[in-house]
């Protein structure tokens, strides 16, 4: 099948003569006004003070992944230590245990902190949490503080998080084709360390994408149209996994449909049990995109022409690239009869695609001797069988990453 270019146009480019990357910020789309209702967003204004110490500076963004799962994020200044931080204010509905379903970002962040946080703090006094120093935790955006704020639309959980410079998707968009492999190796090492850390603590992220991988550094004024990044910065920044708003705990995997559509794992699509390995698939798809400059799968490719639906197209692309589904995985799938013949082949789309990762990566313009080790690395992350798919710890030992030191 034909690999797809990124959906958005390139927003910046690399000036070789200055060895600096020019980053242009995406125009921010405002949150819907309909969200300002009982149970919805809290109205936030610049210069307002929250919890007696956090002065709002400017808006960073907002989120609406699933119905009712909404938040707003603002840059703020802690008046007690003069440090910058990001304040994520959940909607009142997502702050109410009786209404938010199984989603509980605060509890997940507490689980990922080495500090013992026994209870949520009030708007009068909050518990400050020291940034983690445990191995791996430095690659997860840390919860610094939390409190509840009462507003016109209800009570809102407020999360105070590390302030970061920009996200990985912005960096990717700045390159004319793809992220250079020496930078991508650093991304892989840092994100895999984050995944190893959260998986050891029983957390599945379920939403790994460029927007949710952040680069450490002094925050950039959101009023700035563009800014530059030097090679020195890109060689020293830390890449951190963020946004645990739709994370699941292994002991309570309540969500049936998870992950961005094109990055969704095979076990989730066919209704088989999923665990931490579903994050690894998500990671593999994303790292391929950054290395190739194109999405690996496009489940919406030629739907009208093929007569196939989204899931059928996605599964056909998977098998055309990676081989048939193993019988033991199909046996666990609640949707096995929907997608598979009795011999394990696809009911629709079998044999429609035929290509390899090595073939696709060869089109990216990388040096020929770089293709095979990269393809091997990604193949271990993109194994259809979750049991045979490598863990984060195993991928960190792959020879493709051996030349990379995340501190260089």
XYZ file of N, CA and C in Angstrom, residues 197-380:
552
model
N 9.256 2.495 32.770
C 8.926 2.995 34.106
C 7.432 2.871 34.405
N 6.586 3.356 33.494
C 5.149 3.323 33.785
C 4.605 1.898 33.733
N 5.143 1.060 32.865
C 4.680 -0.322 32.782
C 5.046 -1.103 34.041
N 6.207 -0.820 34.613
C 6.592 -1.454 35.876
C 5.639 -1.066 36.992
N 5.017 0.077 36.861
C 4.073 0.560 37.872
C 2.624 0.271 37.498
N 2.437 -0.589 36.508
C 1.095 -1.052 36.180
C 0.240 -0.063 35.439
N 0.852 0.866 34.697
C 0.105 1.880 33.959
C 0.277 1.650 32.461
N -0.827 1.712 31.708
C -0.803 1.672 30.247
C -1.246 3.049 29.763
N -0.399 3.725 28.992
C -0.680 5.106 28.597
C -1.870 5.186 27.647
N -1.890 4.389 26.606
C -2.955 4.221 25.594
C -3.099 5.374 24.606
N -2.278 6.415 24.696
C -2.468 7.569 23.800
C -1.124 8.207 23.435
N -0.186 7.373 22.990
C 1.157 7.871 22.679
C 1.146 8.503 21.290
N 1.416 9.790 21.242
C 1.468 10.531 19.990
C 2.421 11.696 20.175
N 2.763 12.359 19.072
C 3.738 13.433 19.135
C 3.366 14.552 20.081
N 2.074 14.865 20.174
C 1.621 15.925 21.074
C 1.873 15.587 22.534
N 1.979 14.295 22.847
C 2.122 13.848 24.231
C 3.554 13.465 24.599
N 4.509 13.819 23.753
C 5.924 13.667 24.074
C 6.517 15.071 24.066
N 6.990 15.513 25.215
C 7.431 16.897 25.367
C 8.939 16.989 25.520
N 9.481 18.134 25.121
C 10.913 18.391 25.238
C 11.151 19.330 26.409
N 12.115 18.970 27.254
C 12.424 19.817 28.404
C 13.100 21.102 27.954
N 13.019 22.113 28.796
C 13.625 23.399 28.472
C 12.728 24.533 28.901
N 13.253 25.730 28.858
C 12.482 26.904 29.257
C 11.280 27.080 28.348
N 10.091 27.276 28.907
C 8.894 27.448 28.083
C 9.025 28.634 27.132
N 8.408 28.477 25.974
C 8.423 29.531 24.964
C 7.153 30.356 25.093
N 7.284 31.658 25.011
C 6.127 32.558 25.059
C 5.180 32.176 23.928
N 3.942 31.831 24.280
C 2.987 31.408 23.263
C 2.619 32.531 22.301
N 2.951 33.777 22.650
C 2.695 34.887 21.729
C 3.712 34.914 20.593
N 4.821 34.182 20.768
C 5.854 34.145 19.736
C 5.382 33.318 18.550
N 5.562 33.859 17.359
C 5.157 33.148 16.151
C 6.105 31.991 15.855
N 7.391 32.206 16.113
C 8.354 31.149 15.866
C 9.564 31.343 16.758
N 10.409 30.320 16.831
C 11.632 30.381 17.612
C 12.585 29.341 17.037
N 13.832 29.401 17.469
C 14.833 28.503 16.907
C 15.319 27.508 17.954
N 15.739 26.340 17.466
C 16.344 25.317 18.307
C 17.718 25.000 17.741
N 18.718 24.981 18.577
C 20.072 24.682 18.131
C 20.347 23.185 18.216
N 21.403 22.755 17.526
C 21.830 21.363 17.620
C 22.216 21.016 19.050
N 22.791 21.987 19.761
C 23.182 21.762 21.154
C 21.947 21.434 21.995
N 20.856 22.183 21.793
C 19.628 21.920 22.534
C 19.090 20.529 22.214
N 19.007 20.190 20.930
C 18.449 18.904 20.526
C 19.300 17.735 21.001
N 20.573 17.979 21.275
C 21.468 16.931 21.753
C 21.466 16.813 23.269
N 20.779 17.737 23.946
C 20.817 17.722 25.405
C 19.441 17.695 26.056
N 18.399 18.028 25.314
C 17.068 18.037 25.903
C 16.640 16.630 26.305
N 15.708 16.557 27.242
C 15.114 15.283 27.655
C 13.715 15.197 27.067
N 13.405 14.055 26.470
C 12.072 13.816 25.919
C 11.235 13.120 26.996
N 10.060 13.676 27.264
C 9.244 13.168 28.367
C 7.831 12.815 27.906
N 7.329 11.712 28.426
C 5.965 11.277 28.136
C 5.003 12.040 29.031
N 3.919 12.532 28.436
C 2.974 13.358 29.193
C 1.540 12.934 28.906
N 0.615 13.580 29.566
C -0.836 13.443 29.386
C -1.323 12.025 29.646
N -1.662 11.771 30.899
C -2.156 10.459 31.315
C -3.668 10.491 31.542
N -4.340 11.378 30.815
C -5.777 11.553 30.986
C -6.610 10.363 30.581
N -6.109 9.517 29.673
C -6.860 8.322 29.274
C -6.066 7.054 29.585
N -5.117 7.161 30.497
C -4.341 5.991 30.901
C -5.229 5.001 31.657
N -4.868 3.731 31.562
C -5.550 2.668 32.296
C -4.560 2.001 33.242
N -5.061 1.562 34.377
C -4.269 0.767 35.306
C -4.453 -0.704 34.937
N -3.370 -1.471 34.956
C -3.453 -2.876 34.543
C -4.516 -3.638 35.329
N -4.705 -3.294 36.589
C -5.701 -3.995 37.407
C -7.123 -3.542 37.113
N -7.262 -2.497 36.279
C -8.597 -1.990 35.932
C -8.588 -1.462 34.502
N -8.433 -2.371 33.537
C -8.429 -1.973 32.126
C -9.875 -1.914 31.633
N -10.511 -0.793 31.900
C -11.940 -0.658 31.652
C -12.272 -0.207 30.234
N -11.316 0.439 29.545
C -11.602 1.011 28.228
C -11.535 -0.071 27.149
N -12.532 -0.104 26.280
C -12.561 -1.094 25.196
C -11.849 -0.573 23.955
N -12.092 0.694 23.605
C -11.436 1.301 22.447
C -10.429 2.320 22.953
N -9.167 2.121 22.598
C -8.103 3.000 23.041
C -7.218 3.351 21.848
N -6.335 4.295 22.036
C -5.293 4.681 21.090
C -5.811 5.479 19.881
N -4.957 6.352 19.334
C -5.294 7.032 18.079
C -5.569 5.985 16.992
N -6.525 6.249 16.142
C -7.011 5.240 15.188
C -5.904 4.582 14.364
N -5.039 5.373 13.737
C -4.006 4.817 12.868
C -2.902 4.114 13.646
N -2.826 4.361 14.955
C -1.783 3.778 15.791
C -2.330 2.642 16.667
N -3.561 2.252 16.419
C -4.240 1.258 17.260
C -3.662 -0.130 17.043
N -3.472 -0.856 18.123
C -2.836 -2.172 18.057
C -3.796 -3.226 17.511
N -3.262 -4.302 16.939
C -4.121 -5.351 16.372
C -5.028 -6.006 17.404
N -4.529 -6.213 18.615
C -5.352 -6.869 19.633
C -6.552 -6.016 20.023
N -6.391 -4.695 20.029
C -7.512 -3.819 20.367
C -8.554 -3.848 19.251
N -8.123 -3.832 18.006
C -9.051 -3.821 16.871
C -9.932 -5.062 16.856
N -9.347 -6.226 17.144
C -10.116 -7.481 17.037
C -10.777 -7.878 18.348
N -10.646 -7.041 19.374
C -11.323 -7.319 20.635
C -10.659 -8.390 21.466
N -9.353 -8.528 21.368
C -8.596 -9.456 22.206
C -8.090 -8.721 23.445
N -7.711 -9.444 24.489
C -7.172 -8.776 25.679
C -5.930 -7.956 25.334
N -5.779 -6.828 25.992
C -4.604 -5.977 25.755
C -3.942 -5.624 27.077
N -2.648 -5.303 26.988
C -1.892 -4.944 28.182
C -0.833 -3.902 27.818
N 0.280 -3.883 28.516
C 1.312 -2.873 28.267
C 1.896 -2.969 26.866
N 1.822 -4.147 26.238
C 2.384 -4.316 24.897
C 1.626 -3.488 23.856
N 0.412 -3.071 24.179
C -0.330 -2.242 23.219
C 0.319 -0.867 23.098
N 0.958 -0.385 24.182
C 1.735 0.859 24.115
C 2.948 0.699 23.196
N 3.537 -0.494 23.185
C 4.723 -0.735 22.363
C 4.358 -0.653 20.884
N 3.222 -1.220 20.509
C 2.754 -1.118 19.118
C 2.572 0.354 18.738
N 1.881 1.083 19.616
C 1.639 2.512 19.420
C 2.969 3.245 19.215
N 3.939 2.947 20.054
C 5.280 3.523 19.961
C 5.927 3.190 18.618
N 5.849 1.942 18.186
C 6.467 1.524 16.932
C 5.899 2.253 15.730
N 4.568 2.389 15.687
C 3.928 3.111 14.579
C 4.382 4.566 14.543
N 4.475 5.174 15.712
C 4.835 6.585 15.785
C 6.293 6.799 15.388
N 7.189 5.937 15.860
C 8.604 6.099 15.520
C 8.842 5.851 14.029
N 8.079 4.938 13.436
C 8.171 4.762 11.980
C 7.800 6.068 11.279
N 6.720 6.680 11.694
C 6.271 7.920 11.056
C 7.338 9.002 11.134
N 7.984 9.130 12.287
C 9.021 10.134 12.437
C 10.254 9.804 11.604
N 10.534 8.505 11.415
C 11.702 8.097 10.624
C 11.434 8.172 9.130
N 10.196 7.996 8.732
C 9.839 7.926 7.309
C 9.274 9.231 6.767
N 8.626 10.008 7.655
C 7.951 11.208 7.191
C 6.576 10.917 6.636
N 6.019 9.764 6.989
C 4.698 9.351 6.520
C 4.107 8.373 7.523
N 2.784 8.343 7.618
C 2.120 7.388 8.506
C 2.339 5.964 8.016
N 2.445 5.027 8.937
C 2.612 3.630 8.562
C 1.309 3.040 8.038
N 0.229 3.290 8.752
C -1.084 2.771 8.347
C -2.065 3.924 8.148
N -2.965 3.740 7.194
C -4.066 4.674 7.015
C -5.344 3.857 6.865
N -6.068 3.652 7.970
C -7.274 2.818 7.932
C -8.392 3.378 7.049
N -8.282 4.622 6.653
C -9.336 5.236 5.833
C -8.947 5.314 4.355
N -7.930 4.576 3.970
C -7.430 4.602 2.599
C -8.417 3.946 1.632
N -8.909 4.713 0.677
C -9.757 4.219 -0.424
C -10.930 3.367 0.058
N -11.612 3.798 1.093
C -12.725 3.012 1.629
C -13.847 2.841 0.608
N -14.193 3.908 -0.048
C -15.293 3.834 -1.010
C -14.929 2.946 -2.187
N -13.715 3.079 -2.644
C -13.276 2.296 -3.793
C -13.137 0.805 -3.464
N -12.630 0.501 -2.279
C -12.385 -0.897 -1.902
C -13.629 -1.597 -1.386
N -14.578 -0.835 -0.868
C -15.761 -1.441 -0.271
C -15.496 -1.998 1.119
N -14.311 -1.726 1.658
C -13.944 -2.207 2.987
C -14.213 -1.121 4.029
N -14.407 -1.558 5.282
C -14.573 -0.560 6.332
C -13.215 -0.230 6.949
N -13.218 0.645 7.954
C -11.971 1.135 8.538
C -11.155 0.004 9.145
N -11.791 -0.834 9.957
C -11.068 -1.918 10.617
C -10.557 -2.944 9.605
N -11.363 -3.284 8.608
C -10.929 -4.237 7.581
C -9.705 -3.718 6.829
N -9.723 -2.440 6.496
C -8.590 -1.834 5.789
C -7.337 -1.857 6.662
N -7.502 -1.519 7.923
C -6.378 -1.493 8.851
C -5.763 -2.891 8.999
N -6.590 -3.891 9.187
C -6.102 -5.261 9.360
C -5.430 -5.772 8.085
N -5.974 -5.407 6.918
C -5.366 -5.824 5.655
C -3.986 -5.203 5.479
N -3.853 -3.944 5.873
C -2.550 -3.286 5.797
C -1.563 -3.936 6.760
N -2.024 -4.296 7.952
C -1.155 -4.963 8.924
C -0.632 -6.296 8.401
N -1.532 -7.127 7.899
C -1.116 -8.452 7.447
C -0.255 -8.359 6.191
N -0.531 -7.373 5.337
C 0.286 -7.193 4.144
C 1.708 -6.781 4.462
N 1.883 -6.155 5.613
C 3.203 -5.683 6.032
C 3.913 -6.669 6.962
N 3.130 -7.314 7.846
C 3.736 -8.059 8.956
C 3.353 -9.534 9.011
N 2.492 -9.988 8.105
C 2.115 -11.400 8.104
C 0.777 -11.647 8.783
N 0.327 -12.902 8.733
C -0.981 -13.265 9.269
C -1.024 -13.216 10.791
N -2.244 -13.142 11.321
C -2.451 -13.166 12.762
C -2.238 -14.580 13.289
N -1.581 -14.740 14.439
C -1.409 -16.071 15.012
C -2.735 -16.628 15.522
N -2.874 -17.928 15.458
C -4.134 -18.580 15.834
C -4.505 -18.319 17.290
N -3.508 -18.281 18.183
C -3.822 -18.082 19.598
C -4.375 -16.692 19.877
N -3.960 -15.703 19.106
C -4.501 -14.356 19.277
C -5.932 -14.286 18.749
N -6.178 -14.892 17.604
C -7.533 -14.915 17.038
C -8.497 -15.622 17.986
N -8.007 -16.686 18.643
C -8.851 -17.453 19.555
C -9.322 -16.614 20.744
N -8.585 -15.571 21.073
C -8.947 -14.711 22.208
C -9.793 -13.517 21.792
N -10.030 -13.352 20.502
C -10.682 -12.146 19.983
C -12.205 -12.268 20.024
N -12.862 -11.278 20.585
C -14.322 -11.265 20.618
C -14.921 -11.001 19.239
N -14.106 -10.435 18.318
C -14.587 -10.117 16.982
C -13.972 -11.024 15.918
N -13.534 -12.196 16.328
C -12.855 -13.111 15.403
C -13.734 -13.459 14.198
N -14.990 -13.751 14.427
C -15.877 -14.144 13.328
C -16.181 -12.974 12.400
N -15.992 -11.759 12.888
C -16.239 -10.569 12.062
C -15.136 -10.367 11.034
N -13.903 -10.752 11.402
C -12.759 -10.412 10.558
C -11.991 -11.597 9.972
N -12.188 -12.807 10.499
C -11.326 -13.913 10.083
C -12.105 -15.127 9.582
N -11.512 -15.806 8.592
C -11.984 -17.120 8.175
C -11.546 -18.147 9.212
N -12.057 -19.365 9.076
C -11.693 -20.416 10.027
C -10.220 -20.792 9.929
N -9.592 -20.542 8.763
C -8.167 -20.866 8.619
C -7.268 -19.732 9.109
N -7.870 -18.664 9.651
C -7.087 -17.570 10.214
C -6.778 -16.447 9.254
N -7.156 -16.596 7.990
C -6.949 -15.511 7.038
C -8.083 -14.495 7.155
N -7.855 -13.308 6.641
C -8.868 -12.262 6.716
C -10.052 -12.580 5.821
N -11.246 -12.317 6.321
C -12.457 -12.481 5.514
C -12.453 -11.503 4.344
N -11.977 -10.304 4.593
C -11.950 -9.255 3.572
C -10.552 -8.629 3.548
N -9.985 -8.510 2.360
C -8.711 -7.806 2.216
C -7.480 -8.681 2.254
N -7.650 -9.989 2.367
C -6.497 -10.877 2.425
C -5.688 -10.784 1.124
N -4.397 -10.532 1.247
C -3.528 -10.448 0.073
C -3.602 -9.151 -0.686
N -4.359 -8.184 -0.175
C -4.526 -6.914 -0.902
C -3.232 -6.101 -0.901
N -2.436 -6.218 0.173
C -1.202 -5.445 0.289
C -0.017 -6.392 0.476
N 1.143 -5.980 0.039
C 2.346 -6.798 0.189
C 3.579 -5.901 0.106
N 4.167 -5.617 1.254
C 5.349 -4.758 1.310
C 6.035 -5.017 2.645
N 7.269 -4.562 2.803
C 8.001 -4.748 4.059
C 8.413 -3.407 4.637
N 8.723 -3.404 5.925
C 9.206 -2.184 6.558
C 10.512 -1.718 5.924
N 11.358 -2.663 5.573
C 12.632 -2.315 4.950
C 12.402 -1.601 3.620
N 11.435 -2.073 2.836
C 11.108 -1.426 1.566
C 10.616 0.006 1.791
N 9.729 0.176 2.764
C 9.167 1.503 3.029
C 10.227 2.472 3.538
N 11.050 2.013 4.470
C 12.084 2.885 5.027
C 13.135 3.250 3.995
N 13.307 2.374 3.009
C 14.270 2.658 1.953
C 13.894 3.846 1.100
N 12.647 4.289 1.188
C 12.179 5.433 0.412
C 12.389 6.763 1.129
N 12.939 6.701 2.352
C 13.053 7.920 3.156
C 14.332 8.698 2.910
N 15.251 8.125 2.145
C 16.497 8.819 1.859
C 17.575 8.645 2.910
N 17.408 7.696 3.827
C 18.441 7.424 4.814
C 19.611 6.686 4.158
N 20.804 6.728 4.748
C 21.920 5.922 4.236
C 21.530 4.451 4.178
N 21.971 3.762 3.144
C 21.552 2.374 2.935
C 21.897 1.469 4.104
N 23.024 1.732 4.773
C 23.424 0.862 5.885
C 22.635 1.138 7.162
N 21.798 2.189 7.150
C 20.983 2.501 8.325
C 19.616 1.840 8.278
N 19.203 1.372 7.104
C 17.839 0.880 6.925
C 17.599 -0.444 7.661
N 18.474 -1.417 7.469
C 18.229 -2.755 8.026
C 18.152 -2.755 9.552
N 19.093 -2.125 10.284
C 18.957 -2.126 11.744
C 17.725 -1.389 12.240
N 17.356 -0.300 11.564
C 16.143 0.426 11.944
C 14.910 -0.425 11.693
N 14.849 -1.084 10.545
C 13.709 -1.946 10.230
C 13.601 -3.089 11.229
N 14.735 -3.658 11.625
C 14.720 -4.747 12.596
C 14.194 -4.274 13.945
N 14.631 -3.092 14.354
C 14.151 -2.497 15.609
C 12.632 -2.329 15.577
N 12.124 -1.750 14.513
C 10.685 -1.507 14.408
C 9.894 -2.799 14.272
N 10.450 -3.788 13.600
C 9.759 -5.075 13.470
C 9.528 -5.724 14.831
N 10.467 -5.547 15.746
C 10.292 -6.121 17.087
C 9.227 -5.374 17.883
